[in-house]
GROMACS .gro file of C-alpha atoms in nm:
model
  333
    1UNK     CA    1  -5.485   5.505  -2.830
    2UNK     CA    2  -5.214   5.242  -2.800
    3UNK     CA    3  -5.422   5.003  -3.013
    4UNK     CA    4  -5.458   5.267  -3.286
    5UNK     CA    5  -5.080   5.324  -3.289
    6UNK     CA    6  -5.015   4.952  -3.315
    7UNK     CA    7  -5.265   4.926  -3.600
    8UNK     CA    8  -5.092   5.209  -3.788
    9UNK     CA    9  -4.752   5.044  -3.737
   10UNK     CA   10  -4.895   4.714  -3.862
   11UNK     CA   11  -5.029   4.875  -4.181
   12UNK     CA   12  -4.699   5.056  -4.240
   13UNK     CA   13  -4.512   4.727  -4.196
   14UNK     CA   14  -4.745   4.551  -4.440
   15UNK     CA   15  -4.700   4.834  -4.691
   16UNK     CA   16  -4.321   4.822  -4.664
   17UNK     CA   17  -4.323   4.445  -4.701
   18UNK     CA   18  -4.544   4.472  -5.010
   19UNK     CA   19  -4.317   4.739  -5.159
   20UNK     CA   20  -4.015   4.516  -5.102
   21UNK     CA   21  -4.182   4.237  -5.298
   22UNK     CA   22  -4.276   4.449  -5.599
   23UNK     CA   23  -4.097   4.328  -5.913
   24UNK     CA   24  -3.812   4.510  -6.082
   25UNK     CA   25  -3.692   4.483  -6.440
   26UNK     CA   26  -3.319   4.534  -6.494
   27UNK     CA   27  -3.277   4.613  -6.863
   28UNK     CA   28  -2.898   4.591  -6.862
   29UNK     CA   29  -2.734   4.291  -6.694
   30UNK     CA   30  -2.443   4.080  -6.813
   31UNK     CA   31  -2.346   3.713  -6.792
   32UNK     CA   32  -1.970   3.756  -6.803
   33UNK     CA   33  -1.654   3.596  -6.662
   34UNK     CA   34  -1.498   3.713  -6.338
   35UNK     CA   35  -1.198   3.830  -6.542
   36UNK     CA   36  -1.410   4.062  -6.758
   37UNK     CA   37  -1.233   4.370  -6.619
   38UNK     CA   38  -0.891   4.228  -6.551
   39UNK     CA   39  -0.753   3.956  -6.325
   40UNK     CA   40  -0.996   3.884  -6.039
   41UNK     CA   41  -1.067   3.977  -5.778
   42UNK     CA   42  -1.093   4.344  -5.865
   43UNK     CA   43  -1.313   4.628  -5.750
   44UNK     CA   44  -1.492   4.940  -5.864
   45UNK     CA   45  -1.572   5.251  -5.661
   46UNK     CA   46  -1.950   5.254  -5.657
   47UNK     CA   47  -2.023   5.535  -5.647
   48UNK     CA   48  -1.696   5.725  -5.675
   49UNK     CA   49  -1.647   6.063  -5.517
   50UNK     CA   50  -1.428   6.182  -5.804
   51UNK     CA   51  -1.306   6.051  -6.138
   52UNK     CA   52  -0.949   5.932  -6.209
   53UNK     CA   53  -0.661   6.158  -6.300
   54UNK     CA   54  -0.368   6.037  -6.506
   55UNK     CA   55  -0.009   6.129  -6.584
   56UNK     CA   56   0.045   6.024  -6.948
   57UNK     CA   57   0.410   5.940  -6.880
   58UNK     CA   58   0.284   5.586  -6.816
   59UNK     CA   59   0.028   5.382  -7.013
   60UNK     CA   60  -0.331   5.437  -6.905
   61UNK     CA   61  -0.407   5.065  -6.937
   62UNK     CA   62  -0.167   4.973  -6.656
   63UNK     CA   63  -0.281   5.267  -6.441
   64UNK     CA   64  -0.645   5.167  -6.487
   65UNK     CA   65  -0.578   4.804  -6.392
   66UNK     CA   66  -0.398   4.927  -6.083
   67UNK     CA   67  -0.706   5.130  -5.985
   68UNK     CA   68  -0.923   4.820  -6.015
   69UNK     CA   69  -0.681   4.603  -5.817
   70UNK     CA   70  -0.610   4.860  -5.545
   71UNK     CA   71  -0.906   5.097  -5.505
   72UNK     CA   72  -0.849   5.381  -5.261
   73UNK     CA   73  -1.216   5.470  -5.209
   74UNK     CA   74  -1.442   5.370  -4.920
   75UNK     CA   75  -1.719   5.261  -5.157
   76UNK     CA   76  -1.529   4.981  -5.333
   77UNK     CA   77  -1.740   4.688  -5.454
   78UNK     CA   78  -1.525   4.379  -5.496
   79UNK     CA   79  -1.601   4.118  -5.756
   80UNK     CA   80  -1.569   3.745  -5.684
   81UNK     CA   81  -1.271   3.542  -5.801
   82UNK     CA   82  -1.457   3.284  -6.009
   83UNK     CA   83  -1.722   3.279  -6.283
   84UNK     CA   84  -1.941   3.055  -6.067
   85UNK     CA   85  -1.933   3.299  -5.776
   86UNK     CA   86  -2.021   3.593  -6.000
   87UNK     CA   87  -2.322   3.403  -6.133
   88UNK     CA   88  -2.435   3.271  -5.795
   89UNK     CA   89  -2.412   3.611  -5.627
   90UNK     CA   90  -2.587   3.784  -5.918
   91UNK     CA   91  -2.875   3.536  -5.926
   92UNK     CA   92  -2.908   3.556  -5.548
   93UNK     CA   93  -2.958   3.933  -5.575
   94UNK     CA   94  -3.214   3.891  -5.853
   95UNK     CA   95  -3.409   3.659  -5.625
   96UNK     CA   96  -3.368   3.884  -5.320
   97UNK     CA   97  -3.504   4.192  -5.497
   98UNK     CA   98  -3.755   4.014  -5.725
   99UNK     CA   99  -3.565   4.126  -6.037
  100UNK     CA  100  -3.617   4.008  -6.393
  101UNK     CA  101  -3.308   4.096  -6.593
  102UNK     CA  102  -3.238   4.147  -6.962
  103UNK     CA  103  -2.909   3.960  -6.975
  104UNK     CA  104  -2.643   3.924  -7.243
  105UNK     CA  105  -2.291   3.788  -7.246
  106UNK     CA  106  -2.072   3.488  -7.312
  107UNK     CA  107  -2.210   3.289  -7.015
  108UNK     CA  108  -2.577   3.355  -7.094
  109UNK     CA  109  -2.679   2.990  -7.131
  110UNK     CA  110  -2.553   2.908  -6.781
  111UNK     CA  111  -2.749   3.202  -6.638
  112UNK     CA  112  -3.064   3.091  -6.821
  113UNK     CA  113  -3.024   2.734  -6.693
  114UNK     CA  114  -2.987   2.841  -6.332
  115UNK     CA  115  -3.184   3.166  -6.326
  116UNK     CA  116  -3.486   3.046  -6.523
  117UNK     CA  117  -3.756   3.306  -6.584
  118UNK     CA  118  -3.558   3.577  -6.407
  119UNK     CA  119  -3.330   3.591  -6.711
  120UNK     CA  120  -3.462   3.774  -7.017
  121UNK     CA  121  -3.217   3.665  -7.289
  122UNK     CA  122  -3.047   3.933  -7.495
  123UNK     CA  123  -2.829   3.882  -7.800
  124UNK     CA  124  -2.508   4.077  -7.748
  125UNK     CA  125  -2.343   4.216  -8.059
  126UNK     CA  126  -2.037   4.405  -8.177
  127UNK     CA  127  -1.812   4.387  -8.481
  128UNK     CA  128  -1.554   4.209  -8.266
  129UNK     CA  129  -1.776   3.900  -8.301
  130UNK     CA  130  -1.646   3.789  -8.641
  131UNK     CA  131  -1.900   3.511  -8.686
  132UNK     CA  132  -2.199   3.736  -8.626
  133UNK     CA  133  -2.295   3.796  -8.986
  134UNK     CA  134  -2.635   3.940  -9.073
  135UNK     CA  135  -2.745   3.591  -9.169
  136UNK     CA  136  -2.638   3.452  -8.831
  137UNK     CA  137  -2.813   3.732  -8.642
  138UNK     CA  138  -3.127   3.675  -8.850
  139UNK     CA  139  -3.125   3.307  -8.754
  140UNK     CA  140  -3.063   3.373  -8.385
  141UNK     CA  141  -3.323   3.646  -8.346
  142UNK     CA  142  -3.582   3.448  -8.542
  143UNK     CA  143  -3.529   3.145  -8.313
  144UNK     CA  144  -3.740   3.298  -8.037
  145UNK     CA  145  -3.469   3.251  -7.774
  146UNK     CA  146  -3.370   3.616  -7.757
  147UNK     CA  147  -3.617   3.880  -7.641
  148UNK     CA  148  -3.385   4.177  -7.698
  149UNK     CA  149  -3.114   4.255  -7.954
  150UNK     CA  150  -2.861   4.395  -7.713
  151UNK     CA  151  -2.629   4.497  -7.588
  152UNK     CA  152  -2.531   4.636  -7.928
  153UNK     CA  153  -2.185   4.764  -7.836
  154UNK     CA  154  -2.054   4.891  -8.169
  155UNK     CA  155  -1.945   5.215  -8.002
  156UNK     CA  156  -1.637   5.016  -7.901
  157UNK     CA  157  -1.568   4.958  -8.271
  158UNK     CA  158  -1.592   5.331  -8.334
  159UNK     CA  159  -1.906   5.271  -8.541
  160UNK     CA  160  -2.223   5.480  -8.522
  161UNK     CA  161  -2.558   5.297  -8.510
  162UNK     CA  162  -2.653   5.501  -8.817
  163UNK     CA  163  -2.353   5.374  -9.014
  164UNK     CA  164  -2.422   5.163  -9.322
  165UNK     CA  165  -2.220   4.881  -9.162
  166UNK     CA  166  -2.496   4.831  -8.909
  167UNK     CA  167  -2.788   4.879  -9.148
  168UNK     CA  168  -2.846   4.507  -9.226
  169UNK     CA  169  -2.871   4.424  -8.855
  170UNK     CA  170  -3.113   4.708  -8.779
  171UNK     CA  171  -3.331   4.594  -9.068
  172UNK     CA  172  -3.354   4.245  -8.916
  173UNK     CA  173  -3.452   4.375  -8.571
  174UNK     CA  174  -3.721   4.597  -8.720
  175UNK     CA  175  -3.862   4.320  -8.939
  176UNK     CA  176  -3.878   4.076  -8.646
  177UNK     CA  177  -4.003   4.346  -8.405
  178UNK     CA  178  -3.721   4.271  -8.159
  179UNK     CA  179  -3.641   4.562  -7.927
  180UNK     CA  180  -3.282   4.683  -7.937
  181UNK     CA  181  -3.052   4.815  -7.664
  182UNK     CA  182  -2.765   5.024  -7.803
  183UNK     CA  183  -2.455   5.130  -7.610
  184UNK     CA  184  -2.461   5.509  -7.635
  185UNK     CA  185  -2.254   5.669  -7.361
  186UNK     CA  186  -2.002   5.572  -7.102
  187UNK     CA  187  -1.748   5.297  -7.143
  188UNK     CA  188  -1.455   5.259  -6.903
  189UNK     CA  189  -1.274   5.584  -6.821
  190UNK     CA  190  -1.000   5.633  -7.079
  191UNK     CA  191  -1.150   5.368  -7.309
  192UNK     CA  192  -0.963   5.474  -7.627
  193UNK     CA  193  -0.634   5.401  -7.449
  194UNK     CA  194  -0.729   5.046  -7.350
  195UNK     CA  195  -0.614   4.747  -7.560
  196UNK     CA  196  -0.861   4.632  -7.823
  197UNK     CA  197  -1.099   4.928  -7.808
  198UNK     CA  198  -0.876   5.202  -7.949
  199UNK     CA  199  -1.154   5.306  -8.188
  200UNK     CA  200  -1.388   5.406  -7.905
  201UNK     CA  201  -1.469   5.777  -7.932
  202UNK     CA  202  -1.635   6.024  -7.696
  203UNK     CA  203  -1.833   6.180  -7.981
  204UNK     CA  204  -2.030   5.854  -8.003
  205UNK     CA  205  -2.171   5.930  -7.656
  206UNK     CA  206  -2.411   6.166  -7.829
  207UNK     CA  207  -2.763   6.026  -7.874
  208UNK     CA  208  -2.774   6.217  -8.201
  209UNK     CA  209  -2.588   5.922  -8.355
  210UNK     CA  210  -2.915   5.726  -8.369
  211UNK     CA  211  -3.117   5.980  -8.567
  212UNK     CA  212  -3.060   5.847  -8.918
  213UNK     CA  213  -3.106   5.492  -8.790
  214UNK     CA  214  -3.446   5.589  -8.654
  215UNK     CA  215  -3.553   5.766  -8.970
  216UNK     CA  216  -3.464   5.466  -9.185
  217UNK     CA  217  -3.633   5.223  -8.944
  218UNK     CA  218  -3.936   5.403  -8.795
  219UNK     CA  219  -4.086   5.086  -8.642
  220UNK     CA  220  -3.767   4.999  -8.454
  221UNK     CA  221  -3.797   4.990  -8.075
  222UNK     CA  222  -3.470   5.110  -7.921
  223UNK     CA  223  -3.337   5.215  -7.587
  224UNK     CA  224  -3.011   5.397  -7.535
  225UNK     CA  225  -2.797   5.219  -7.280
  226UNK     CA  226  -2.621   5.461  -7.044
  227UNK     CA  227  -2.866   5.734  -7.151
  228UNK     CA  228  -2.602   5.903  -7.365
  229UNK     CA  229  -2.419   6.029  -7.055
  230UNK     CA  230  -2.304   6.303  -7.025
  231UNK     CA  231  -2.464   6.454  -7.338
  232UNK     CA  232  -2.786   6.566  -7.171
  233UNK     CA  233  -2.883   6.835  -7.421
  234UNK     CA  234  -2.836   6.600  -7.715
  235UNK     CA  235  -3.039   6.337  -7.530
  236UNK     CA  236  -3.329   6.571  -7.462
  237UNK     CA  237  -3.330   6.676  -7.828
  238UNK     CA  238  -3.352   6.311  -7.939
  239UNK     CA  239  -3.625   6.228  -7.686
  240UNK     CA  240  -3.823   6.528  -7.811
  241UNK     CA  241  -3.784   6.443  -8.181
  242UNK     CA  242  -3.824   6.066  -8.145
  243UNK     CA  243  -4.097   5.977  -7.894
  244UNK     CA  244  -4.037   5.603  -7.936
  245UNK     CA  245  -3.689   5.620  -7.780
  246UNK     CA  246  -3.625   5.503  -7.422
  247UNK     CA  247  -3.306   5.517  -7.213
  248UNK     CA  248  -3.153   5.303  -6.942
  249UNK     CA  249  -2.936   5.422  -6.655
  250UNK     CA  250  -2.692   5.131  -6.669
  251UNK     CA  251  -2.349   5.195  -6.514
  252UNK     CA  252  -2.412   5.567  -6.456
  253UNK     CA  253  -2.630   5.468  -6.158
  254UNK     CA  254  -2.316   5.353  -5.976
  255UNK     CA  255  -1.996   5.446  -6.167
  256UNK     CA  256  -2.022   5.825  -6.153
  257UNK     CA  257  -2.062   6.045  -5.843
  258UNK     CA  258  -2.411   6.009  -5.700
  259UNK     CA  259  -2.489   6.380  -5.727
  260UNK     CA  260  -2.389   6.379  -6.094
  261UNK     CA  261  -2.619   6.085  -6.159
  262UNK     CA  262  -2.910   6.245  -5.976
  263UNK     CA  263  -2.860   6.573  -6.162
  264UNK     CA  264  -2.860   6.391  -6.496
  265UNK     CA  265  -3.167   6.184  -6.416
  266UNK     CA  266  -3.343   6.491  -6.278
  267UNK     CA  267  -3.293   6.677  -6.607
  268UNK     CA  268  -3.454   6.388  -6.795
  269UNK     CA  269  -3.748   6.361  -6.556
  270UNK     CA  270  -3.807   6.737  -6.527
  271UNK     CA  271  -3.812   6.759  -6.906
  272UNK     CA  272  -4.109   6.523  -6.899
  273UNK     CA  273  -3.947   6.194  -7.001
  274UNK     CA  274  -3.977   5.998  -6.678
  275UNK     CA  275  -4.193   5.734  -6.846
  276UNK     CA  276  -3.912   5.654  -7.088
  277UNK     CA  277  -3.644   5.582  -6.830
  278UNK     CA  278  -3.556   5.218  -6.761
  279UNK     CA  279  -3.361   5.083  -6.469
  280UNK     CA  280  -3.042   4.908  -6.575
  281UNK     CA  281  -2.753   4.804  -6.355
  282UNK     CA  282  -2.494   4.708  -6.617
  283UNK     CA  283  -2.369   4.450  -6.367
  284UNK     CA  284  -2.056   4.292  -6.516
  285UNK     CA  285  -1.836   4.116  -6.260
  286UNK     CA  286  -1.932   4.315  -5.949
  287UNK     CA  287  -2.273   4.179  -5.835
  288UNK     CA  288  -2.298   4.431  -5.552
  289UNK     CA  289  -2.340   4.711  -5.804
  290UNK     CA  290  -2.699   4.595  -5.859
  291UNK     CA  291  -2.793   4.712  -5.510
  292UNK     CA  292  -2.596   5.036  -5.545
  293UNK     CA  293  -2.788   5.108  -5.866
  294UNK     CA  294  -3.122   5.039  -5.697
  295UNK     CA  295  -3.025   5.263  -5.408
  296UNK     CA  296  -2.947   5.543  -5.654
  297UNK     CA  297  -3.308   5.533  -5.775
  298UNK     CA  298  -3.467   5.486  -5.433
  299UNK     CA  299  -3.274   5.780  -5.280
  300UNK     CA  300  -3.345   6.026  -5.563
  301UNK     CA  301  -3.530   6.301  -5.369
  302UNK     CA  302  -3.697   6.441  -5.681
  303UNK     CA  303  -3.872   6.114  -5.774
  304UNK     CA  304  -4.220   6.034  -5.646
  305UNK     CA  305  -4.303   5.674  -5.546
  306UNK     CA  306  -4.495   5.642  -5.873
  307UNK     CA  307  -4.198   5.765  -6.078
  308UNK     CA  308  -3.971   5.518  -5.902
  309UNK     CA  309  -4.205   5.233  -5.984
  310UNK     CA  310  -4.217   5.348  -6.345
  311UNK     CA  311  -3.837   5.343  -6.369
  312UNK     CA  312  -3.798   5.017  -6.181
  313UNK     CA  313  -4.072   4.822  -6.360
  314UNK     CA  314  -4.363   4.985  -6.542
  315UNK     CA  315  -4.169   5.155  -6.821
  316UNK     CA  316  -3.979   4.838  -6.910
  317UNK     CA  317  -4.300   4.632  -6.905
  318UNK     CA  318  -4.450   4.876  -7.155
  319UNK     CA  319  -4.138   4.889  -7.373
  320UNK     CA  320  -4.111   4.510  -7.385
  321UNK     CA  321  -4.487   4.481  -7.442
  322UNK     CA  322  -4.524   4.229  -7.162
  323UNK     CA  323  -4.861   4.060  -7.149
  324UNK     CA  324  -5.103   4.121  -6.863
  325UNK     CA  325  -5.049   3.758  -6.768
  326UNK     CA  326  -4.670   3.802  -6.742
  327UNK     CA  327  -4.705   4.124  -6.542
  328UNK     CA  328  -4.948   3.956  -6.303
  329UNK     CA  329  -4.709   3.664  -6.263
  330UNK     CA  330  -4.421   3.896  -6.182
  331UNK     CA  331  -4.631   4.056  -5.911
  332UNK     CA  332  -4.723   3.726  -5.746
  333UNK     CA  333  -4.378   3.560  -5.738
   0.00000   0.00000   0.00000
């Protein structure tokens, strides 16, 4: 009897070890400076128990910076003080959890150099990047370096993805068959009151903003970063009408209360769209948020082991059209 028990324990241990080594694809990671969200070190409550309140007698920008510098929650994740530390800690977590990450940001080349195949290069874009003309984007995407056109963060410009301003860029991505990740959903709390992004609008959280884009470019592969949070009904309508659309759970997997995230994800999965959900951390300058995001998926009581694997790897592999050879390699590293 004792031998049978030991054998069972051994098989369980092997299974857990194997599960730990299974690959993960993070479809929303950033290569950004430590000062991305204000003077470092700063912290984010991940997850928070409640969202901020504000007295408008003082500027929101200063109040928000104070929250990041002096968090009052017990779940604060502190970011490192230097760019090098942010990169080193991020890449260490990718290695630890066998993660391959779609990465964009100003420090991308350094991440590629050190992270190698774990970095899937993405071309970040917004209208703040004055030199990023359609011609420049065409050249960059055609070079073969970038596997994803994203993060497309024109929500911060107050521009809809269906706006004519973005049309030339969408046409390029469709013609080159480059998948696109579009910021549709949560920015920082109080974003319209922060310097430089005053044109950010809550109405652009709605996934409905991509409809005309999709109709004009039917071969375009897109995923909605942040899953259009909190516009769940609009999201489900878009997923119904446009079966090619995927979503990622970047930032909402750690920056909103855990129950709110689980409720939102549950609505998507129960509506039948679990195979179009992609894991994304939206790690910026707080590397520890990667693990909080993974925990949010692993602890979702309504997800089966198969659904978790779909979200953590299989769906992204399908969306990116990874070859059988690449998938096999990911599973043997």
